[in-house]
Each structure stands twice: as C-alpha cells, then as structure tokens.
Coordinates of C-alpha atoms in Angstrom, one line a residue:
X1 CA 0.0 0.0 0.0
X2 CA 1.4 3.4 -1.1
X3 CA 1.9 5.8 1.7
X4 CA -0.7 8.7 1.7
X5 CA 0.8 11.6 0.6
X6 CA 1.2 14.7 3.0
X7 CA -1.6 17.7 3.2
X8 CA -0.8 20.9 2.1
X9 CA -1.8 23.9 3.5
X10 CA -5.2 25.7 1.9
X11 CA -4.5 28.9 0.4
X12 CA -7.4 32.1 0.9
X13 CA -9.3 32.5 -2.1
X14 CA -9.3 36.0 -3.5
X15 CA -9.8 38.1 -6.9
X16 CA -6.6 38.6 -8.5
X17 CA -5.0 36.1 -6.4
X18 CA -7.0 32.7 -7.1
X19 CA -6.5 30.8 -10.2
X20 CA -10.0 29.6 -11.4
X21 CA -10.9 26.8 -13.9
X22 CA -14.1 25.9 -15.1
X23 CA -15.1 22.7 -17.1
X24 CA -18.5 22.7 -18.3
X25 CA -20.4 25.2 -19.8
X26 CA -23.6 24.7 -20.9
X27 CA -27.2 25.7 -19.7
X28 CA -25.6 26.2 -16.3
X29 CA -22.3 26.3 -16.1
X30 CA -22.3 29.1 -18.6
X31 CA -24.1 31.2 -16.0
X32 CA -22.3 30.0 -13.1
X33 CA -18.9 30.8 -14.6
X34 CA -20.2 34.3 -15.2
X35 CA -20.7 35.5 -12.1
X36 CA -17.6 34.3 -11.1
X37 CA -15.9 35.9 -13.9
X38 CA -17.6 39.0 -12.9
X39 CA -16.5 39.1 -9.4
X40 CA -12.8 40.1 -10.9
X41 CA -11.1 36.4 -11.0
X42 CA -8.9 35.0 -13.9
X43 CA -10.6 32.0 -15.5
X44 CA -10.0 29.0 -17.9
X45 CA -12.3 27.2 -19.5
X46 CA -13.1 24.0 -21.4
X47 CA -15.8 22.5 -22.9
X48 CA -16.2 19.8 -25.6
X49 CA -18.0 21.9 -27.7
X50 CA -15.7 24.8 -27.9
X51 CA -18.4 27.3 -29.5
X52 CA -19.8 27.0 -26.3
X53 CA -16.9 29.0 -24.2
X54 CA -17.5 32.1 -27.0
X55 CA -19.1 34.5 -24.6
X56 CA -17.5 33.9 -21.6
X57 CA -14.0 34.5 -23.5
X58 CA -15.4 37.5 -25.0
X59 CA -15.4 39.0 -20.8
X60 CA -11.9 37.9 -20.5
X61 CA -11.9 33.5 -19.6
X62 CA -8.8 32.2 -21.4
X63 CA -10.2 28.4 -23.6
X64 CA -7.8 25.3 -23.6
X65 CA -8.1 22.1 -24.8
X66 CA -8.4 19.8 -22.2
X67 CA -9.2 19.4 -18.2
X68 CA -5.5 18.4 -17.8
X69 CA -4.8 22.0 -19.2
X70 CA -7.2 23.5 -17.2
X71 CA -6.1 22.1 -14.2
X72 CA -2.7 23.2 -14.7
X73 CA -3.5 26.7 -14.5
X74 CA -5.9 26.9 -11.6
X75 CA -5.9 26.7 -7.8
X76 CA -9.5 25.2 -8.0
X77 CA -11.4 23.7 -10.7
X78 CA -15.4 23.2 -11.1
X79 CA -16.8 21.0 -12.8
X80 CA -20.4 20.6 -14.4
X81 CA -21.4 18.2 -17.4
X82 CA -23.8 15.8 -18.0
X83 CA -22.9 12.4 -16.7
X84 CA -21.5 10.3 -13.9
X85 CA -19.2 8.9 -17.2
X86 CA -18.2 12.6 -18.0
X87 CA -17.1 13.5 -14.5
X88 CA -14.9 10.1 -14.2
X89 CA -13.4 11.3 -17.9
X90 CA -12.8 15.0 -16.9
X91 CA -11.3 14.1 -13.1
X92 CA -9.7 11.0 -13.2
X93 CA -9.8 10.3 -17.1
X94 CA -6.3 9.7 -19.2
X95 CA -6.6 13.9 -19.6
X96 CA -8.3 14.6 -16.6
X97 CA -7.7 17.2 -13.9
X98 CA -6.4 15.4 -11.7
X99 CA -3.5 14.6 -14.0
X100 CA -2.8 18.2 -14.0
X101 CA -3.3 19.8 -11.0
X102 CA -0.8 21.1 -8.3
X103 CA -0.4 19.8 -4.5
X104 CA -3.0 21.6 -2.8
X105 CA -5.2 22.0 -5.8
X106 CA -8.9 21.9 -5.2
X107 CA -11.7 20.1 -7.8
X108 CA -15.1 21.0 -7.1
X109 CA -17.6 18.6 -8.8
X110 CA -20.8 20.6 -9.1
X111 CA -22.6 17.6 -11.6
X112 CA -25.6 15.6 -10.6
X113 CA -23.4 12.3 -10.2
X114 CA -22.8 9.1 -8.1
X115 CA -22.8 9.5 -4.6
X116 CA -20.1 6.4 -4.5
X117 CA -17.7 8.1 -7.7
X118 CA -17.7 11.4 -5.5
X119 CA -16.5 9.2 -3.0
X120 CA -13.8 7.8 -5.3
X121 CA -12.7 11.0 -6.7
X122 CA -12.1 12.1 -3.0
X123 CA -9.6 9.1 -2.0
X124 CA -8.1 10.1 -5.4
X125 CA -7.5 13.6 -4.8
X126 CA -6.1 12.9 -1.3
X127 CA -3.3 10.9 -2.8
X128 CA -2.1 13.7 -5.0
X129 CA -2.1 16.5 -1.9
X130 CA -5.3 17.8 -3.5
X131 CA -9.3 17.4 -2.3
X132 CA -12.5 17.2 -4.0
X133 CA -16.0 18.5 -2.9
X134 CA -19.1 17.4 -4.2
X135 CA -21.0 20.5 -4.7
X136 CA -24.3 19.9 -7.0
X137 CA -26.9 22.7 -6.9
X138 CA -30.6 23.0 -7.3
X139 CA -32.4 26.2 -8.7
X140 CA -32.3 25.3 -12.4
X141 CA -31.8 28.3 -14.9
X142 CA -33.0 30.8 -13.6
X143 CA -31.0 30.5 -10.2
X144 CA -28.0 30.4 -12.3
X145 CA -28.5 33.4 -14.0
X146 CA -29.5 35.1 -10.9
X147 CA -26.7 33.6 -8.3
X148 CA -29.3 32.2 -6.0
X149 CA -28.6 28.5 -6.6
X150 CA -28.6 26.1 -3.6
X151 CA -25.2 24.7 -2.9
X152 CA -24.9 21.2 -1.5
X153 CA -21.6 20.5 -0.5
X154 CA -19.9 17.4 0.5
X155 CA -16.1 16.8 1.3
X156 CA -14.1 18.1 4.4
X157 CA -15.7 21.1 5.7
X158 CA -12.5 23.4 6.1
X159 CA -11.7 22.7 2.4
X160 CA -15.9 24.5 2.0
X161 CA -15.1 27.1 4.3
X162 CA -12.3 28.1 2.0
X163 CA -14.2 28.0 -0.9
X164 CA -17.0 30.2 0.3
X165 CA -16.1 33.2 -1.6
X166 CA -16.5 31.7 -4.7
X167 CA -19.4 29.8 -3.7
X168 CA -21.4 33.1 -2.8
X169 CA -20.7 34.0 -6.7
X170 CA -23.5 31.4 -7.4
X171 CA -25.9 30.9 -4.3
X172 CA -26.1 30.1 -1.1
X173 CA -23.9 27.2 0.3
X174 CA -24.6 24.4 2.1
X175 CA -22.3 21.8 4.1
X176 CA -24.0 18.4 4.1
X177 CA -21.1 16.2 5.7
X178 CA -18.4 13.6 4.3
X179 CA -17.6 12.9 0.5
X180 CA -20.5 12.3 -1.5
X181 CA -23.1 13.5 1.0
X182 CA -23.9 16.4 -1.4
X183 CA -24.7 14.5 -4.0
X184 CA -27.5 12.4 -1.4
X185 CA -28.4 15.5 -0.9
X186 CA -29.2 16.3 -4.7
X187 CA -30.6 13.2 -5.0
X188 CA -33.3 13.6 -2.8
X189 CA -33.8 16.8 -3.6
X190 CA -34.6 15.6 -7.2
X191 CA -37.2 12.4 -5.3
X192 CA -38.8 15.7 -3.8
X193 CA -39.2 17.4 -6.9
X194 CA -40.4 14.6 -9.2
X195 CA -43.4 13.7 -7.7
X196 CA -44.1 17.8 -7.1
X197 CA -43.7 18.5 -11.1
X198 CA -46.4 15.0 -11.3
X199 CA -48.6 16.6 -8.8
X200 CA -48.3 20.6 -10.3
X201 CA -49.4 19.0 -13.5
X202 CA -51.8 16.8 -12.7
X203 CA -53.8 19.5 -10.7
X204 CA -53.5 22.2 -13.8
X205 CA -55.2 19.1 -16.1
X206 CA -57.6 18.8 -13.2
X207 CA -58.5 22.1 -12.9
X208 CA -59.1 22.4 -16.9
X209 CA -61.1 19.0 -17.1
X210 CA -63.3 20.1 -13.8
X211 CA -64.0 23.9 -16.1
X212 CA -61.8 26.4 -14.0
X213 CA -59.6 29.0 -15.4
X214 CA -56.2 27.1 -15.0
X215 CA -54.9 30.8 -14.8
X216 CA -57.0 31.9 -11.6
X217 CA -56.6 28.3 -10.3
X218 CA -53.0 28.8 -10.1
X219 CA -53.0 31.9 -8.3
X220 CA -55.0 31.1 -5.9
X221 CA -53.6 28.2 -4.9
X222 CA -50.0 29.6 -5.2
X223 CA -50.8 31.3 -1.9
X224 CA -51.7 28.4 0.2
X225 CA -49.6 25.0 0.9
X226 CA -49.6 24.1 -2.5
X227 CA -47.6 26.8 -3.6
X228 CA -44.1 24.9 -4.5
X229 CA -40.8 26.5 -6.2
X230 CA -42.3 24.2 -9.0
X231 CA -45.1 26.2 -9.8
X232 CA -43.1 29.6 -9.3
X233 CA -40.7 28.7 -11.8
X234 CA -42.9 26.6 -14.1
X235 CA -46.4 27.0 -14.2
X236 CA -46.1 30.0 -16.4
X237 CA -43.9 28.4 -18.8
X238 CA -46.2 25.3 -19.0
X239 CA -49.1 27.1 -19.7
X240 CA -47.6 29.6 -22.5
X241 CA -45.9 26.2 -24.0
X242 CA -42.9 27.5 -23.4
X243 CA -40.7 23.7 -23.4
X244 CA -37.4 25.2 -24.2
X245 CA -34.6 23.3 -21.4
X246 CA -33.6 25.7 -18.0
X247 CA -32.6 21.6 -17.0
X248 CA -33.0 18.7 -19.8
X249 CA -35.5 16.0 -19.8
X250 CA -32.9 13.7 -20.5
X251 CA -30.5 15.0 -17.3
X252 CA -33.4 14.8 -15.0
X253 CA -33.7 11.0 -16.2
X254 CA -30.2 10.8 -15.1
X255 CA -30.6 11.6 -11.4
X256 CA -33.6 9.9 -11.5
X257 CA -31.8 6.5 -12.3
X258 CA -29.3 6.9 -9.7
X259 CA -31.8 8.0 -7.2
X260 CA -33.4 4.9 -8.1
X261 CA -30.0 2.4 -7.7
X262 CA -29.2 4.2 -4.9
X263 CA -33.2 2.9 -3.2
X264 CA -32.1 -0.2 -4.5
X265 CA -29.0 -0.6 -2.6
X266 CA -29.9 0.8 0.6
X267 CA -33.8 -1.3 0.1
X268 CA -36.1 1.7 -0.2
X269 CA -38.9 1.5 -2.0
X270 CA -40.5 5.2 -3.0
X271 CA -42.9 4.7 -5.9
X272 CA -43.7 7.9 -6.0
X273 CA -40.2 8.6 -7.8
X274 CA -40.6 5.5 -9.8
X275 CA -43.5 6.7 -11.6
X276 CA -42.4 10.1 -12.2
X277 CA -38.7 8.2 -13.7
X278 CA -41.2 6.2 -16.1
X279 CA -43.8 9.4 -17.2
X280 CA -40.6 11.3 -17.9
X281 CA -38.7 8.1 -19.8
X282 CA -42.0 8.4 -21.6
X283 CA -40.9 11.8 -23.2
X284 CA -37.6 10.5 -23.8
X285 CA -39.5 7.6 -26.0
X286 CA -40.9 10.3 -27.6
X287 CA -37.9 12.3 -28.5
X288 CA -38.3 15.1 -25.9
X289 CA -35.4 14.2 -24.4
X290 CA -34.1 17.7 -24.8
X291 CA -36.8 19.7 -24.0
X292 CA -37.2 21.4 -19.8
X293 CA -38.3 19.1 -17.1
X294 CA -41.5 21.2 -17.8
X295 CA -42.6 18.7 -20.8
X296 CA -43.9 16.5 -18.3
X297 CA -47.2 18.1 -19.4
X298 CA -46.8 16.7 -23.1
X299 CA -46.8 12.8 -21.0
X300 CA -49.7 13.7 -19.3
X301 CA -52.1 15.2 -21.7
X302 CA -51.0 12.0 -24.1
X303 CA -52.5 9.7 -21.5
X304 CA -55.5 12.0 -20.9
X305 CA -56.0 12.7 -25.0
X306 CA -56.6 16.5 -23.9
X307 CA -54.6 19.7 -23.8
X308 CA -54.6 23.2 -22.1
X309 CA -55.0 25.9 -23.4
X310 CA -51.8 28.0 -23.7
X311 CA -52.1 31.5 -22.2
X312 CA -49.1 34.6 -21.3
X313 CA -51.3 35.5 -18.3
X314 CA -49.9 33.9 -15.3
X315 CA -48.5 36.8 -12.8
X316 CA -47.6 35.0 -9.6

C-alpha cells in the first residue's frame, strides 16, 4: 500500500489572487462561470463543444483544450457536465484534472453524479495532496443566472469554508457532511421534486377538465400550501408552451436512475419517484429528451387525449 501523501496547507481565495478553472459550460455552467468571472477572478475554460466557451472569452476566460490544461492553470477547478461517465473522464480520465493539478489544488464537482464516484474522486484527490468536494446545486436556470442557486456540499468542511467566496458567486452554500453527501443531498432533492412537477401537472389538467380558469386556479392556490418553487418557476412556462430546457429532460432522467440504484442498494422502496422516472422516460421515448423538465405536461395530456389551453397571463 502506497503511503498517503502529505496535506498541504489551503491557500485564501481572493480576486486577483486565485487561479479559477471551469469545465462545463452549458445551460448552467455558462451562467455560473459568469458571475464568477464577474467578481474580478482570472478564468479557464473547457468545454467539448468549444463554440460554447465564445461568450464567456469574449469577458476575459482564457479556452484550452483539455481538463489536464485547465487544471494546470488553476488553484480550484469546477466542474459541471452531463454524466456520472463525463465527471470520471474530466477528473480521473487519461486527460483529466487530476492529471494536471498542483499539490493543494482543489476540484469542485458541481454535476448531478454518483454519490459512490464522489467518494472515489475524494480518495483520489487525497493521494495527489489535492481534495475534491461534491458541490451539486438545485435552482435550475434561472437560479443560475440570478446567483441564488442552492449549494450542497460534501467533502471536508475546512476545504468548503475556504471555498466560500466563490461559492457566494453562485448561491447560497450548504455543508451536508463527508464525501458524497452532497450528491445524497441532490438526489433527494430531485425524489422531492419529481413527484411535485407529477402533482403541479396533474392539478392544472384537473383544474381544466373540472372547467376552471387554469390561470386563476394557479394563483390562488399559489398562496396556500400548494404553492411549490415548481409552480413559481414553471407553471407559467407550462401554460404559455414555453418547453425550451432551464434543465433537460434527458439530465433529470439521469438523477432519477441513480436515485433509483441508490433505493435499491440501501432497500427503499418510494414509488412515487418510480413513476415520475417512467412518465418522464416516456418523453424520452418520444424524442423530448431535450426539451425542460416542464414537458412533463406533453406525457400527461398524451395519457389523458386533452390539452390546455396556452395563455401569457400567469403573474404569480
């Protein structure tokens, strides 16, 4: 057994003086990596589709071609892609960042992912001198392009202390416990959410079927306990047909599935996420893979053979 390799002292994180990298950046991470940008740091980027980077170079990020490269010019790295496959290629892969970064070097993995490869990626970090936190957020779109995203964070607690300034770029922060306790976290955040989105639809096809104004049905009950960050953020957009992705059909699929493996390893049974998993693999069977985690409505009205009617008047 190799000896584990000595700690190294955390350095303060400040504009000017931290080294950022950023790998990922699509719906989110684009967002995410702004604010950051905009709060005076220096940045590199990299994302496998390099068109992608084009504004956030435009304010000043530097583009590379690899996490290797990105990781040799940063103090701390985030990372946000799609799948528990892309964050083992990016960390730990043959051009990962872990080949690249410097004792004391800090990855923060901000993808829905494995609970267990968060775990991994920590024991792997250690024996470089570096550390990992598992950092996924909830708050979709429009938290990232606001900064108020949720921050789950898993890992050792002085290494999310340290990383507070940054984290108060995006949202709020949150420290959950050991390595890959922020992604449990995510995970049943996602359970809670799946059967709300079911429920927030189901009750707008109610309300049409039963003759209310879906409209005035919303807004009323958007002020008792069924009001929900679900039906803040996308009611309206249901309603107007507005299906364009703040987070994918095909991502959401994603946690689902590992919520599910990880019910099925610890012998839970919630059915309440296992239906919502097989109404949304239902849009994915349809080819709405990439559409917003709003498209639930398309499953439901399909079963029902009705629609709503689309309207721009929902003021919450």
């Amino acid at each position: 057994m190799a000896p584990p390799s000595e700690s190294v002292e955390l350095k303060a994180i400040a504009p000017g003086q931290t080294r950022v990298g950023w790998i990922g950046t699509g719906v989110m991470g684009q967002a995410m990596c702004g604010h950051i940008l905009s709060a005076g740091y220096s940045i590199t980027v990299y994302n496998r589709t390099a068109s992608k980077t084009e504004a956030l170079c435009k304010d000043g990020a530097v583009v590379v071609e690899s996490p290797e490269a990105v990781a040799r010019q940063s103090d701390v790295v985030f990372t946000i892609v799609g799948y528990p496959t892309d964050v083992r290629e990016v960390i730990l892969g043959e051009s990962g960042v872990l080949k690249g970064l410097n004792p004391g070097g800090i990855v923060v993995d901000m993808t829905t992912s494995d609970p267990a490869l968060a775990r991994e990626m920590f024991a792997a970090a250690k024996k470089k001198s570096c550390e990992v936190v598992d950092a996924p957020v909830s708050g979709g779109d429009v938290g990232a392009k606001k900064g108020t995203l949720a921050i789950f964070a898993g890992g050792e607690q002085k290494v999310v202390n340290v990383l507070a300034p940054l984290f108060r770029c995006m949202g709020t922060v949150t420290y959950m416990g050991g390595a890959g306790l922020g992604q449990s976290t995510k995970l049943a955040n996602q359970v809670t959410i799946a059967s709300t989105m079911v429920g927030l639809v189901e009750g707008m096809l109610f309300a049409h079927k039963a003759g209310l104004d879906v409209t005035q049905y919303l807004q009323a009950i958007s002020k008792g306990a069924a009001g929900s960050k679900s039906l803040e953020l996308y009611a309206a957009r249901i309603l107007r047909r507005d299906l364009n992705p703040g987070f994918f059909v095909n991502h959401f699929i994603k946690d689902l599935g590992i919520a599910l493996e990880e019910c099925r390893q610890m012998g839970l049974s919630l059915p309440g996420l296992a239906l919502a998993q097989q109404l949304y693999l239902s849009l994915k069977a349809h080819g709405e893979g990439n559409l917003g985690t709003q498209a639930l409505v398309l499953s439901l009205e399909r079963l029902n053979n009705l629609q709503l009617p689309t309207t721009e008047g929902l003021v919450l």
